[in-house]
mmCIF file of C-alpha atoms in Angstrom:
data_model
loop_
_atom_site.group_PDB
_atom_site.id
_atom_site.type_symbol
_atom_site.label_atom_id
_atom_site.label_comp_id
_atom_site.label_asym_id
_atom_site.label_seq_id
_atom_site.Cartn_x
_atom_site.Cartn_y
_atom_site.Cartn_z
ATOM 1 C CA MET A 180 160.332 89.478 157.358
ATOM 2 C CA ALA A 181 161.662 87.419 154.566
ATOM 3 C CA HIS A 182 158.747 88.503 152.434
ATOM 4 C CA ARG A 183 159.598 92.127 152.890
ATOM 5 C CA ARG A 184 163.192 91.565 151.874
ATOM 6 C CA CYS A 185 162.076 89.630 148.849
ATOM 7 C CA LEU A 186 159.681 92.325 147.812
ATOM 8 C CA HIS A 187 162.326 94.964 148.286
ATOM 9 C CA SER A 188 164.873 93.185 146.125
ATOM 10 C CA ALA A 189 162.180 92.363 143.624
ATOM 11 C CA LEU A 190 161.211 95.999 143.365
ATOM 12 C CA LEU A 191 164.814 97.077 142.908
ATOM 13 C CA HIS A 192 165.308 94.746 140.004
ATOM 14 C CA ALA A 193 161.873 95.456 138.640
ATOM 15 C CA THR A 194 162.480 99.177 138.548
ATOM 16 C CA ALA A 195 165.742 98.628 136.740
ATOM 17 C CA LEU A 196 164.000 96.430 134.217
ATOM 18 C CA ILE A 197 160.995 98.657 133.733
ATOM 19 C CA SER A 198 163.280 101.400 132.561
ATOM 20 C CA LEU A 199 164.599 99.064 129.899
ATOM 21 C CA LYS A 200 161.233 97.625 129.075
ATOM 22 C CA LYS A 201 159.151 98.454 126.028
ATOM 23 C CA SER A 202 155.362 98.240 125.864
ATOM 24 C CA PRO A 203 154.827 95.097 123.760
ATOM 25 C CA SER A 204 156.380 92.949 126.447
ATOM 26 C CA LEU A 205 153.448 93.681 128.737
ATOM 27 C CA SER A 206 151.270 91.669 126.419
ATOM 28 C CA ILE A 207 153.753 88.828 126.717
ATOM 29 C CA VAL A 208 153.486 89.173 130.475
ATOM 30 C CA LYS A 209 149.734 88.730 130.368
ATOM 31 C CA ALA A 210 150.063 85.785 128.052
ATOM 32 C CA LEU A 211 152.561 84.180 130.362
ATOM 33 C CA THR A 212 150.623 84.704 133.569
ATOM 34 C CA SER A 213 149.471 81.143 133.477
ATOM 35 C CA LYS A 214 152.958 79.692 133.059
ATOM 36 C CA PRO A 215 154.845 80.380 136.292
ATOM 37 C CA ASN A 216 151.833 79.684 138.468
ATOM 38 C CA PRO A 217 152.679 76.015 138.926
ATOM 39 C CA GLY A 218 156.203 77.141 139.684
ATOM 40 C CA ILE A 219 155.053 79.468 142.433
ATOM 41 C CA THR A 220 153.438 76.793 144.558
ATOM 42 C CA THR A 221 156.548 74.655 144.571
ATOM 43 C CA SER A 222 158.929 77.519 145.144
ATOM 44 C CA ASN A 223 157.312 78.851 148.280
ATOM 45 C CA LEU A 224 159.072 76.170 150.225
ATOM 46 C CA GLU A 225 162.439 77.932 150.502
ATOM 47 C CA PRO A 226 162.069 81.687 150.349
ATOM 48 C CA SER A 227 164.885 83.002 152.505
ATOM 49 C CA TRP A 228 167.777 81.003 151.142
ATOM 50 C CA PHE A 229 167.160 82.139 147.596
ATOM 51 C CA ILE A 230 167.355 85.845 148.276
ATOM 52 C CA PRO A 231 171.113 86.385 147.960
ATOM 53 C CA TRP A 232 171.152 84.079 144.950
ATOM 54 C CA SER A 233 168.413 86.021 143.279
ATOM 55 C CA TYR A 234 170.741 88.976 142.810
ATOM 56 C CA ILE A 235 173.202 86.951 140.824
ATOM 57 C CA ARG A 236 170.558 85.041 138.938
ATOM 58 C CA HIS A 237 168.767 88.047 137.623
ATOM 59 C CA PHE A 238 171.846 89.572 136.080
ATOM 60 C CA SER A 239 172.693 86.407 134.231
ATOM 61 C CA SER A 240 169.122 85.857 133.154
ATOM 62 C CA ARG A 241 168.984 89.288 131.615
ATOM 63 C CA LYS A 242 171.705 88.397 129.148
ATOM 64 C CA SER A 243 170.459 84.958 128.208
ATOM 65 C CA ASP A 244 166.716 84.919 127.608
ATOM 66 C CA ASP A 245 165.000 88.225 127.129
ATOM 67 C CA SER A 246 161.328 87.443 126.756
ATOM 68 C CA GLU A 247 160.900 84.605 129.218
ATOM 69 C CA ASN A 248 162.804 85.731 132.293
ATOM 70 C CA GLU A 249 162.142 89.422 131.969
ATOM 71 C CA ALA A 250 158.480 88.726 131.538
ATOM 72 C CA GLU A 251 158.593 86.756 134.738
ATOM 73 C CA MET A 252 160.490 89.563 136.408
ATOM 74 C CA GLU A 253 157.893 92.066 135.317
ATOM 75 C CA GLU A 254 155.203 89.920 136.789
ATOM 76 C CA SER A 255 157.030 90.146 140.071
ATOM 77 C CA SER A 256 156.887 93.897 139.807
ATOM 78 C CA ASP A 257 153.146 93.744 139.287
ATOM 79 C CA GLY A 258 152.751 92.508 142.797
ATOM 80 C CA GLU A 259 153.296 88.800 143.048
ATOM 81 C CA GLY A 260 156.682 89.611 144.578
ATOM 82 C CA GLU A 261 158.871 86.942 146.014
ATOM 83 C CA SER A 262 157.185 83.948 144.536
ATOM 84 C CA ASP A 263 157.967 84.902 140.960
ATOM 85 C CA GLU A 264 161.565 85.618 141.772
ATOM 86 C CA MET A 265 161.697 82.204 143.262
ATOM 87 C CA ALA A 266 160.088 80.833 140.122
ATOM 88 C CA SER A 267 162.866 82.219 137.946
ATOM 89 C CA ASP A 268 165.452 80.859 140.357
ATOM 90 C CA MET A 269 163.841 77.461 140.410
ATOM 91 C CA VAL A 270 163.702 77.555 136.643
ATOM 92 C CA ARG A 271 167.414 78.122 136.508
ATOM 93 C CA ASP A 272 168.206 75.428 139.014
ATOM 94 C CA TYR A 273 165.970 72.654 137.903
ATOM 95 C CA SER A 274 165.678 73.665 134.235
ATOM 96 C CA PRO A 275 162.327 72.800 132.718
ATOM 97 C CA GLU A 276 162.275 71.366 129.225
ATOM 98 C CA GLU A 277 162.674 74.650 127.393
ATOM 99 C CA LYS A 278 165.754 75.636 129.343
ATOM 100 C CA GLU A 279 167.276 72.242 128.802
ATOM 101 C CA ALA A 280 166.718 72.445 125.109
ATOM 102 C CA GLU A 281 168.348 75.862 124.872
ATOM 103 C CA ALA A 282 171.356 75.074 126.975
ATOM 104 C CA ALA A 283 171.734 71.844 125.093
ATOM 105 C CA ALA A 284 171.775 73.675 121.785
ATOM 106 C CA ILE A 285 174.483 75.998 123.046
ATOM 107 C CA GLY A 286 176.668 73.254 124.393
ATOM 108 C CA TYR A 287 175.394 71.411 121.344
ATOM 109 C CA LYS A 288 173.763 68.108 122.011
ATOM 110 C CA VAL A 289 170.235 66.797 122.189
ATOM 111 C CA VAL A 290 169.359 64.451 124.965
ATOM 112 C CA GLY A 291 167.350 61.427 124.079
ATOM 113 C CA PRO A 292 165.735 59.040 126.515
ATOM 114 C CA LEU A 293 167.536 56.628 128.754
ATOM 115 C CA GLN A 294 167.684 53.111 127.552
ATOM 116 C CA ARG A 295 168.221 49.739 129.054
ATOM 117 C CA SER A 296 167.072 47.136 126.634
ATOM 118 C CA ASP A 297 168.531 48.325 123.323
ATOM 119 C CA ARG A 298 171.876 47.017 122.274
ATOM 120 C CA VAL A 299 173.217 49.839 120.206
ATOM 121 C CA PHE A 300 176.858 48.953 119.990
ATOM 122 C CA LYS A 301 177.700 47.877 116.490
ATOM 123 C CA ASP A 302 180.942 46.728 115.042
ATOM 124 C CA TYR A 303 183.469 49.115 113.700
ATOM 125 C CA GLU A 304 182.533 50.756 110.433
ATOM 126 C CA PRO A 305 185.191 52.681 108.571
ATOM 127 C CA VAL A 306 183.080 55.827 108.501
ATOM 128 C CA PHE A 307 184.187 58.842 110.451
ATOM 129 C CA ALA A 308 182.647 62.160 111.296
ATOM 130 C CA VAL A 309 184.057 65.392 112.600
ATOM 131 C CA VAL A 310 181.839 66.596 115.376
ATOM 132 C CA GLN A 311 181.912 69.782 117.401
ATOM 133 C CA ILE A 312 181.086 69.812 121.084
ATOM 134 C CA GLY A 313 181.280 73.162 122.781
ATOM 135 C CA SER A 314 184.300 74.580 120.907
ATOM 136 C CA HIS A 315 186.185 71.286 120.774
ATOM 137 C CA GLN A 316 186.192 69.253 117.603
ATOM 138 C CA PHE A 317 186.622 65.530 117.462
ATOM 139 C CA LYS A 318 187.215 63.091 114.682
ATOM 140 C CA VAL A 319 184.862 60.347 115.613
ATOM 141 C CA SER A 320 184.094 56.879 114.401
ATOM 142 C CA ASN A 321 181.835 54.064 115.512
ATOM 143 C CA GLY A 322 182.719 52.679 118.912
ATOM 144 C CA ASP A 323 185.055 55.477 119.970
ATOM 145 C CA SER A 324 185.065 56.907 123.424
ATOM 146 C CA ILE A 325 185.605 60.611 123.878
ATOM 147 C CA PHE A 326 186.291 62.791 126.857
ATOM 148 C CA THR A 327 184.507 66.108 126.738
ATOM 149 C CA GLU A 328 183.787 68.906 129.157
ATOM 150 C CA ARG A 329 181.149 68.003 131.699
ATOM 151 C CA LEU A 330 177.822 68.170 129.919
ATOM 152 C CA LYS A 331 174.917 69.361 131.993
ATOM 153 C CA PHE A 332 171.507 67.785 131.905
ATOM 154 C CA CYS A 333 172.730 64.311 131.089
ATOM 155 C CA GLU A 334 173.096 61.414 133.398
ATOM 156 C CA VAL A 335 174.861 58.123 132.915
ATOM 157 C CA ASN A 336 173.322 55.905 130.251
ATOM 158 C CA ASP A 337 171.693 58.740 128.386
ATOM 159 C CA LYS A 338 171.432 58.757 124.657
ATOM 160 C CA LEU A 339 172.718 61.897 122.994
ATOM 161 C CA ILE A 340 172.391 63.133 119.473
ATOM 162 C CA LEU A 341 175.154 65.421 118.328
ATOM 163 C CA ASN A 342 173.964 67.821 115.680
ATOM 164 C CA LYS A 343 176.982 69.836 114.712
ATOM 165 C CA VAL A 344 178.666 67.633 112.169
ATOM 166 C CA LEU A 345 181.295 69.319 110.072
ATOM 167 C CA LEU A 346 182.547 66.502 107.909
ATOM 168 C CA LEU A 347 181.566 62.971 107.078
ATOM 169 C CA GLY A 348 184.024 60.621 105.528
ATOM 170 C CA SER A 349 184.209 57.066 104.323
ATOM 171 C CA PRO A 350 186.618 55.205 102.051
ATOM 172 C CA THR A 351 184.428 56.047 99.075
ATOM 173 C CA GLN A 352 182.799 59.361 99.890
ATOM 174 C CA THR A 353 183.369 62.592 101.758
ATOM 175 C CA ILE A 354 180.638 65.050 102.575
ATOM 176 C CA ILE A 355 181.742 68.497 103.647
ATOM 177 C CA GLY A 356 179.513 70.794 105.576
ATOM 178 C CA ARG A 357 179.452 74.551 105.158
ATOM 179 C CA PRO A 358 179.694 75.033 108.009
ATOM 180 C CA ILE A 359 177.337 72.392 109.388
ATOM 181 C CA LEU A 360 175.758 69.420 107.700
ATOM 182 C CA PRO A 361 172.041 69.717 108.217
ATOM 183 C CA ASP A 362 170.951 66.109 107.950
ATOM 184 C CA ALA A 363 173.753 64.372 109.705
ATOM 185 C CA ALA A 364 173.522 63.021 113.207
ATOM 186 C CA VAL A 365 175.887 61.216 115.475
ATOM 187 C CA HIS A 366 174.482 59.115 118.257
ATOM 188 C CA ALA A 367 176.362 58.748 121.481
ATOM 189 C CA VAL A 368 175.801 57.279 124.883
ATOM 190 C CA VAL A 369 177.029 58.860 128.077
ATOM 191 C CA GLU A 370 179.287 56.356 129.740
ATOM 192 C CA GLU A 371 180.330 58.165 132.857
ATOM 193 C CA HIS A 372 180.842 61.505 134.496
ATOM 194 C CA ALA A 373 184.373 61.516 135.769
ATOM 195 C CA LEU A 374 187.028 63.756 137.230
ATOM 196 C CA ASP A 375 190.298 64.221 135.486
ATOM 197 C CA ALA A 376 193.593 63.313 137.092
ATOM 198 C CA LYS A 377 194.716 65.807 139.688
ATOM 199 C CA VAL A 378 196.830 68.642 138.466
ATOM 200 C CA ILE A 379 198.894 70.569 140.981
ATOM 201 C CA ILE A 380 199.074 74.260 140.337
ATOM 202 C CA PHE A 381 202.180 75.578 141.928
ATOM 203 C CA LYS A 382 203.164 79.211 141.884
ATOM 204 C CA LYS A 383 206.361 80.541 143.253
ATOM 205 C CA LYS A 384 208.150 83.818 143.188
ATOM 206 C CA ARG A 385 211.736 83.445 144.220
ATOM 207 C CA ARG A 386 213.262 85.466 147.008
ATOM 208 C CA LYS A 387 209.869 87.026 147.704
ATOM 209 C CA ASN A 388 208.529 84.462 150.110
ATOM 210 C CA TYR A 389 205.553 83.652 147.908
ATOM 211 C CA ARG A 390 204.467 80.111 147.295
ATOM 212 C CA ARG A 391 201.023 78.750 146.497
ATOM 213 C CA THR A 392 199.899 75.208 145.960
ATOM 214 C CA LYS A 393 196.529 74.290 144.586
ATOM 215 C CA GLY A 394 195.032 71.101 143.264
ATOM 216 C CA HIS A 395 192.597 70.949 140.413
ATOM 217 C CA ARG A 396 190.529 68.211 138.900
ATOM 218 C CA GLN A 397 188.601 68.968 135.786
ATOM 219 C CA GLU A 398 185.157 67.474 135.394
ATOM 220 C CA LEU A 399 184.742 65.396 132.292
ATOM 221 C CA THR A 400 182.119 63.346 130.573
ATOM 222 C CA LYS A 401 182.939 60.202 128.718
ATOM 223 C CA LEU A 402 180.879 59.626 125.609
ATOM 224 C CA ARG A 403 180.800 56.505 123.545
ATOM 225 C CA ILE A 404 179.854 56.922 119.909
ATOM 226 C CA THR A 405 177.364 54.396 118.690
ATOM 227 C CA ALA A 406 176.182 55.446 115.258
ATOM 228 C CA ILE A 407 176.846 57.903 112.490
ATOM 229 C CA GLN A 408 174.047 58.874 110.144
ATOM 230 C CA GLY A 409 174.125 60.776 106.917
ATOM 231 C CA ILE A 410 176.567 58.898 104.755
ATOM 232 C CA GLU A 411 176.465 55.696 102.774
ATOM 233 C CA LYS A 412 178.388 52.979 104.428
ATOM 234 C CA PRO A 413 180.383 50.543 102.337
ATOM 235 C CA GLU A 414 179.510 46.956 103.141
ATOM 236 C CA ILE A 415 182.196 44.917 104.753
ATOM 237 C CA LYS A 416 181.926 41.284 105.697
ATOM 238 C CA THR A 417 183.028 40.642 109.235
ATOM 239 C CA ASP A 418 184.693 37.311 109.817
ATOM 240 C CA GLY A 419 185.974 37.578 113.385
ATOM 241 C CA LYS A 420 183.943 37.123 116.584
ATOM 242 C CA PRO A 421 181.371 34.578 115.425
ATOM 243 C CA LEU A 422 178.980 35.235 118.315
ATOM 244 C CA LYS A 423 178.678 38.946 117.715
ATOM 245 C CA ALA A 424 178.722 38.524 113.966
ATOM 246 C CA ALA A 425 175.762 36.182 114.117
ATOM 247 C CA VAL A 426 173.824 38.791 116.033
ATOM 248 C CA LYS A 427 175.001 41.841 114.136
ATOM 249 C CA LYS A 428 174.661 40.589 110.556
ATOM 250 C CA PRO A 429 170.854 40.490 110.521
ATOM 251 C CA GLU A 430 170.937 44.000 112.039
ATOM 252 C CA LYS A 431 173.272 45.283 109.353
ATOM 253 C CA ILE A 432 171.241 43.757 106.573
ATOM 254 C CA ALA A 433 168.136 45.306 107.993
ATOM 255 C CA ALA A 434 169.849 48.673 108.210
ATOM 256 C CA THR A 435 171.157 48.664 104.664
ATOM 257 C CA ALA A 436 167.987 47.226 103.089
ATOM 258 C CA GLY B 164 224.198 62.286 141.082
ATOM 259 C CA ASP B 165 223.595 64.539 144.022
ATOM 260 C CA TYR B 166 220.118 65.416 142.831
ATOM 261 C CA SER B 167 218.830 62.158 144.170
ATOM 262 C CA ARG B 168 220.988 61.930 147.283
ATOM 263 C CA LEU B 169 221.200 65.180 149.149
ATOM 264 C CA THR B 170 218.077 66.308 150.973
ATOM 265 C CA ARG B 171 218.546 69.974 150.402
ATOM 266 C CA THR B 172 218.946 69.653 146.697
ATOM 267 C CA ILE B 173 216.111 67.168 146.610
ATOM 268 C CA THR B 174 213.635 69.624 148.052
ATOM 269 C CA GLN B 175 214.852 72.310 145.726
ATOM 270 C CA GLN B 176 214.497 70.071 142.730
ATOM 271 C CA ARG B 177 211.038 69.014 143.771
ATOM 272 C CA ILE B 178 209.896 72.595 143.836
ATOM 273 C CA ARG B 179 211.547 73.234 140.544
ATOM 274 C CA ALA B 180 209.802 70.238 139.051
ATOM 275 C CA LEU B 181 206.413 71.491 140.125
ATOM 276 C CA VAL B 182 207.054 74.930 138.787
ATOM 277 C CA LEU B 183 208.287 73.739 135.447
ATOM 278 C CA ALA B 184 205.428 71.283 135.096
ATOM 279 C CA HIS B 185 203.012 74.077 135.765
ATOM 280 C CA ARG B 186 204.681 76.336 133.298
ATOM 281 C CA ASP B 187 204.840 73.778 130.523
ATOM 282 C CA ARG B 188 201.364 72.573 131.103
ATOM 283 C CA ASP B 189 199.389 75.716 131.712
ATOM 284 C CA ARG B 190 199.222 79.212 130.400
ATOM 285 C CA ASP B 191 198.344 78.144 126.890
ATOM 286 C CA ARG B 192 201.630 76.394 126.446
ATOM 287 C CA LYS B 193 200.036 73.193 125.319
ATOM 288 C CA GLU B 194 197.787 75.032 122.967
ATOM 289 C CA ARG B 195 200.683 76.819 121.355
ATOM 290 C CA ASP B 196 202.797 73.717 121.036
ATOM 291 C CA PHE B 197 200.061 71.657 119.485
ATOM 292 C CA CYS B 198 199.051 74.450 117.171
ATOM 293 C CA ARG B 199 202.549 74.632 115.791
ATOM 294 C CA LEU B 200 202.705 70.881 115.363
ATOM 295 C CA TRP B 201 199.478 70.756 113.448
ATOM 296 C CA ILE B 202 200.344 73.656 111.222
ATOM 297 C CA THR B 203 203.608 72.122 110.137
ATOM 298 C CA ARG B 204 201.907 68.820 109.468
ATOM 299 C CA ILE B 205 199.128 70.370 107.424
ATOM 300 C CA ASN B 206 201.662 72.383 105.517
ATOM 301 C CA ALA B 207 203.642 69.286 104.662
ATOM 302 C CA VAL B 208 200.609 67.470 103.307
ATOM 303 C CA ILE B 209 199.231 70.436 101.438
ATOM 304 C CA ARG B 210 202.345 71.265 99.519
ATOM 305 C CA ARG B 211 202.040 67.978 97.711
ATOM 306 C CA VAL B 212 198.701 68.907 96.217
ATOM 307 C CA GLY B 213 200.223 71.030 93.545
ATOM 308 C CA ILE B 214 202.793 73.609 92.715
ATOM 309 C CA SER B 215 202.440 76.812 94.722
ATOM 310 C CA TYR B 216 199.727 75.514 96.992
ATOM 311 C CA SER B 217 200.515 76.216 100.587
ATOM 312 C CA TYR B 218 199.074 76.275 104.074
ATOM 313 C CA SER B 219 198.307 79.954 103.915
ATOM 314 C CA LYS B 220 196.351 79.601 100.705
ATOM 315 C CA LEU B 221 194.474 76.665 102.147
ATOM 316 C CA ILE B 222 193.416 78.578 105.211
ATOM 317 C CA HIS B 223 192.381 81.503 103.069
ATOM 318 C CA ASN B 224 190.178 79.254 100.973
ATOM 319 C CA LEU B 225 188.663 77.657 104.018
ATOM 320 C CA TYR B 226 187.586 80.985 105.372
ATOM 321 C CA LYS B 227 186.248 81.993 101.996
ATOM 322 C CA LYS B 228 184.092 78.907 101.588
ATOM 323 C CA GLN B 229 182.713 79.180 105.085
ATOM 324 C CA LEU B 230 184.372 76.016 106.216
ATOM 325 C CA LEU B 231 185.067 78.008 109.361
ATOM 326 C CA LEU B 232 184.875 75.051 111.558
ATOM 327 C CA ASN B 233 187.636 72.746 110.451
ATOM 328 C CA ARG B 234 190.318 73.432 112.996
ATOM 329 C CA LYS B 235 193.802 72.053 113.226
ATOM 330 C CA ILE B 236 192.206 68.747 114.106
ATOM 331 C CA PHE B 237 192.276 68.753 110.341
ATOM 332 C CA ALA B 238 195.832 67.533 110.709
ATOM 333 C CA GLN B 239 194.608 64.268 112.183
ATOM 334 C CA ILE B 240 192.455 63.671 109.160
ATOM 335 C CA ALA B 241 195.337 64.532 106.916
ATOM 336 C CA ILE B 242 197.340 61.700 108.348
ATOM 337 C CA SER B 243 194.653 59.048 108.286
ATOM 338 C CA ASN B 244 192.581 59.775 105.176
ATOM 339 C CA LYS B 245 194.369 61.838 102.577
ATOM 340 C CA ASN B 246 191.629 61.655 99.938
ATOM 341 C CA CYS B 247 189.396 63.784 102.116
ATOM 342 C CA ILE B 248 192.009 66.474 102.317
ATOM 343 C CA TYR B 249 192.388 66.585 98.569
ATOM 344 C CA MET B 250 188.631 66.871 98.233
ATOM 345 C CA ILE B 251 188.493 69.749 100.656
ATOM 346 C CA SER B 252 191.241 71.743 99.026
#
């Protein structure tokens, strides 16, 4: 029963896509036959629940990635049916590495590995960078914490590398990017995923008996900036905090040497 | 006065407070307010660079040189490190 429904919906979408399709993509389909096969075996677990979702998913996938998803869709038309639809849905939900990389580039960050043993938090250096994260720009320096929109695909204690650096500045030097600086990188660590304070949205039209109350909490991510690369840092001798200084000085010397 | 003592006025004022908070906070109000703030600040700093150098000319140059991405967060930099601003302009 469920299989029939899946096939039916698959055929509907497939016919729509075939009309848009051009011939060279068929070769891509054949090349990619091997790829979603591992996905199929895992996705057969939950066929029925994914059917209504598949409608929405396919429309969005059409806009985002042409070759990958549409190739998978075409495969479904060839006769593998429900399982390939499920594969594209699973791909969207659990995002394999390629998807993560793309979405990360759009929202603009690169996820590095988790870390436990490294101590990355250095003292304050007077260097700052202007960094863009998903249409917000921040003037950032070592040891700052920043609230950004909730970033997908990162968990707490993840290292991030922010690529879009627009400006690097220090007391002695400024480097201006047009528009981006290619060799600059800003390292950050995800501190927490948090909700904003509650905001009450209250709408009222007077004398018309209309009143609506709604609460909203925005999802945020807190990032802590650990390092800025791409500019020469002026050396400064730190006198305060003898414990940390004793540890950090050999690190600094190693970094500058 | 009565705003804190009489129940009827209290409820009215509470509703009013919510509405006004909503109106000031949402619907791009914040964006507009901050935009204006930053523009006036940038303008103030830029006019000191030289005679007949103004905010409008600065923005024009920025778009020309493909510095598309320095927004009015620019104003923050202008306050803290002025040398950078002079370099950019």
